[in-house]
XYZ file of C-alpha atoms in Angstrom:
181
model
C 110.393 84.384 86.256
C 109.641 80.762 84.292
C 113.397 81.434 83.487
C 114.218 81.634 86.115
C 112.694 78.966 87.742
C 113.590 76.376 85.021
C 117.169 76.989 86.529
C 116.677 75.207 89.615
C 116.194 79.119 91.530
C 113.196 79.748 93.668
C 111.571 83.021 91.986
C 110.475 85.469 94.190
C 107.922 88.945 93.237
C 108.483 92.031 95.174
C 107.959 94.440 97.127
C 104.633 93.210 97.921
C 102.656 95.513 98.340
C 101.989 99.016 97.709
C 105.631 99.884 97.635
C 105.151 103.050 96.236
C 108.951 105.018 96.821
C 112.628 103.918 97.932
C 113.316 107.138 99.327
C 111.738 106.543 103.297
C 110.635 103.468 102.262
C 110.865 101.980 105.645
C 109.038 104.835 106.966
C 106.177 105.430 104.331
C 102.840 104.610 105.525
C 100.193 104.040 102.548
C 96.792 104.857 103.234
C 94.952 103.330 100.971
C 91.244 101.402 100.679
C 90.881 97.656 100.621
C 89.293 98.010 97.194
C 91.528 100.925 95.654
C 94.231 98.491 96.885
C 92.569 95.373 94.872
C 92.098 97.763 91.848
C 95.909 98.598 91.530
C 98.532 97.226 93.212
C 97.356 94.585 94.299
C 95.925 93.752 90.935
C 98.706 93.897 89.344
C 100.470 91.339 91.776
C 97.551 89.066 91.322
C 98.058 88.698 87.729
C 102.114 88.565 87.947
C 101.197 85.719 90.472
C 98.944 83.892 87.744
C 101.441 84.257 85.200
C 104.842 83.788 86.753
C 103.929 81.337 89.071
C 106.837 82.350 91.816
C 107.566 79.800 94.469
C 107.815 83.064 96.892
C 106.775 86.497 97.510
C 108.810 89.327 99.283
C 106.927 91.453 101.357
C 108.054 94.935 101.099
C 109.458 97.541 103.858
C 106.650 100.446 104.332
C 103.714 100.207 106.438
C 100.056 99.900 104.553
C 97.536 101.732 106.415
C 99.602 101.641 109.591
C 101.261 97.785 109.493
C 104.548 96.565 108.498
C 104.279 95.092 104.672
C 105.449 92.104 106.554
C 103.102 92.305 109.201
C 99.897 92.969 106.949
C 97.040 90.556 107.862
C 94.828 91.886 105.344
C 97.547 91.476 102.334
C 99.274 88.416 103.259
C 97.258 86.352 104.784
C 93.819 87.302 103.745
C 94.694 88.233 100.418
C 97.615 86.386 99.333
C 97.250 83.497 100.799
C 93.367 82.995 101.452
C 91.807 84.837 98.528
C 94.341 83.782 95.906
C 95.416 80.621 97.477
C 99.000 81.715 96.831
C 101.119 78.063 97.625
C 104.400 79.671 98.299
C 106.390 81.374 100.695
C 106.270 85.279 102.464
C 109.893 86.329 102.542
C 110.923 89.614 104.254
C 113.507 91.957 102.516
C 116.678 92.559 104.037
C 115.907 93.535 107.260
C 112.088 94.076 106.707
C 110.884 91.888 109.566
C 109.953 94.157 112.577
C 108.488 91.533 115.154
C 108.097 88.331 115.667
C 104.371 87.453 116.394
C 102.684 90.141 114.785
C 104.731 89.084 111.288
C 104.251 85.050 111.996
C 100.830 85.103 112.616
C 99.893 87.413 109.520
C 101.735 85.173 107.182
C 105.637 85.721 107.087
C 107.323 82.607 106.285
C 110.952 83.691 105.834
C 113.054 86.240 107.616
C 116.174 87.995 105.941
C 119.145 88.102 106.575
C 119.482 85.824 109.778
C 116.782 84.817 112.549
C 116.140 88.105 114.874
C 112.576 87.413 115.108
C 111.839 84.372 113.424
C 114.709 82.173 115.295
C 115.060 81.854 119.031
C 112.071 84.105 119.696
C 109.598 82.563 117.140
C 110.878 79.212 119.646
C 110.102 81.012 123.075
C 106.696 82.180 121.207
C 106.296 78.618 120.271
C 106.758 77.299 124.099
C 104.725 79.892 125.633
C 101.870 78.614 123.597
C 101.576 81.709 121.233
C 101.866 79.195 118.452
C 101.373 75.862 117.425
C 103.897 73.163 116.195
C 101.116 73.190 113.279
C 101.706 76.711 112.583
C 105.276 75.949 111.858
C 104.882 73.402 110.171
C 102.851 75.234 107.696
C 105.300 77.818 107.276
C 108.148 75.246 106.440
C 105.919 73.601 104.226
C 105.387 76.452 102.310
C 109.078 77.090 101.895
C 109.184 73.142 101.036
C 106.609 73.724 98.270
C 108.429 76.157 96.605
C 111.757 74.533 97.258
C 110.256 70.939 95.357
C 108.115 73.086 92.823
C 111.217 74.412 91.235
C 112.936 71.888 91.453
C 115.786 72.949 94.177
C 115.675 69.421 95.642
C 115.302 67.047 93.642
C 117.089 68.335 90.226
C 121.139 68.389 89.856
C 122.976 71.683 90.296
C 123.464 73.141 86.982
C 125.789 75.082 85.666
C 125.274 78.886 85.530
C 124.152 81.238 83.165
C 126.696 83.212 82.347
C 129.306 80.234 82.174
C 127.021 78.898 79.671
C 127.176 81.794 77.542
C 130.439 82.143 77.268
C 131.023 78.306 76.309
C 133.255 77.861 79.671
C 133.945 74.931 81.012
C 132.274 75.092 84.820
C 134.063 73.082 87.645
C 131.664 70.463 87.534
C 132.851 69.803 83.816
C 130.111 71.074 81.909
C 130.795 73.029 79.034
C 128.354 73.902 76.240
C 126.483 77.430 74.808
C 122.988 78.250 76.981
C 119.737 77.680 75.008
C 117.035 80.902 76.051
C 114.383 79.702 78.589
């Protein structure tokens, strides 16, 4: 992940959390304990988070004790964010957004692939009152966060990996051999 990130890429831990299968994956529903959660899965996230220091975090597709990974209250917002004071971004996986209020107000940042939920109808949401322009704006600056943390914005595109290893010469004219990270 600090490779990763010292290339100018926002890093990103998944399937957050207690992604247990990918067979029915986005059918699964883990019943589990708060504190059975905090003594395993959830654990280990906690001390990936500490050492990796991702700009982002991608909630994962099954339901935990009868929400959406990316609808979870208690695990994104309460957890993640509040308890661990996690700076970065929620980011659904392909398709793992479900709703649009439900996932906004329990702490999803970033919808993949396009904006079914968290485009036009996170707007109408917005001018109905459901949310605030506040509540946006601390979404985007989350994604901001991560974006300036690693370096995305302000930092020069660099050539990539594997053009480095092989001593090619990129289009932007760089050629030399990769040092590891």
């Amino acid at each position: 992940m600090k490779c990763e990130q010292a290339q100018h890429v926002v890093g990103d831990l998944k399937h957050y959390a207690m992604n247990d299968q990918e067979t029915g994956r986005s059918v699964v529903n883990s019943i589990i304990s708060k504190r059975a959660m905090q003594e395993s899965d959830l654990l280990a996230f906690h001390i990936a988070l500490a050492t990796a220091t991702p700009g982002a975090v991608m909630c994962s597709y099954n339901r935990i004790n009868g929400d959406y990974g990316c609808e979870n209250l208690y695990t994104l917002r309460d957890v993640l964010k509040k308890d661990w004071a996690f700076k970065g971004f929620v980011i659904s996986d392909w398709g793992g957004t479900h709703s649009t209020e439900k996932a906004f107000a329990a702490g999803l940042d970033q919808e993949q692939p396009m904006a079914q939920f968290l485009g036009p109808k996170l707007k109408e949401a917005v001018d109905a009152g459901k949310f605030s322009l506040a509540d946006v704006d601390e979404h985007a600056r989350r994604v901001l966060y991560a974006e300036f943390s690693a370096g995305v914005v302000d930092d020069r595109l660099r050539p990539a990996l594997w053009t480095l290893k092989r001593g090619l010469k990129s289009r932007n004219g760089w050629k030399r051999k990769a040092s590891s990270c």
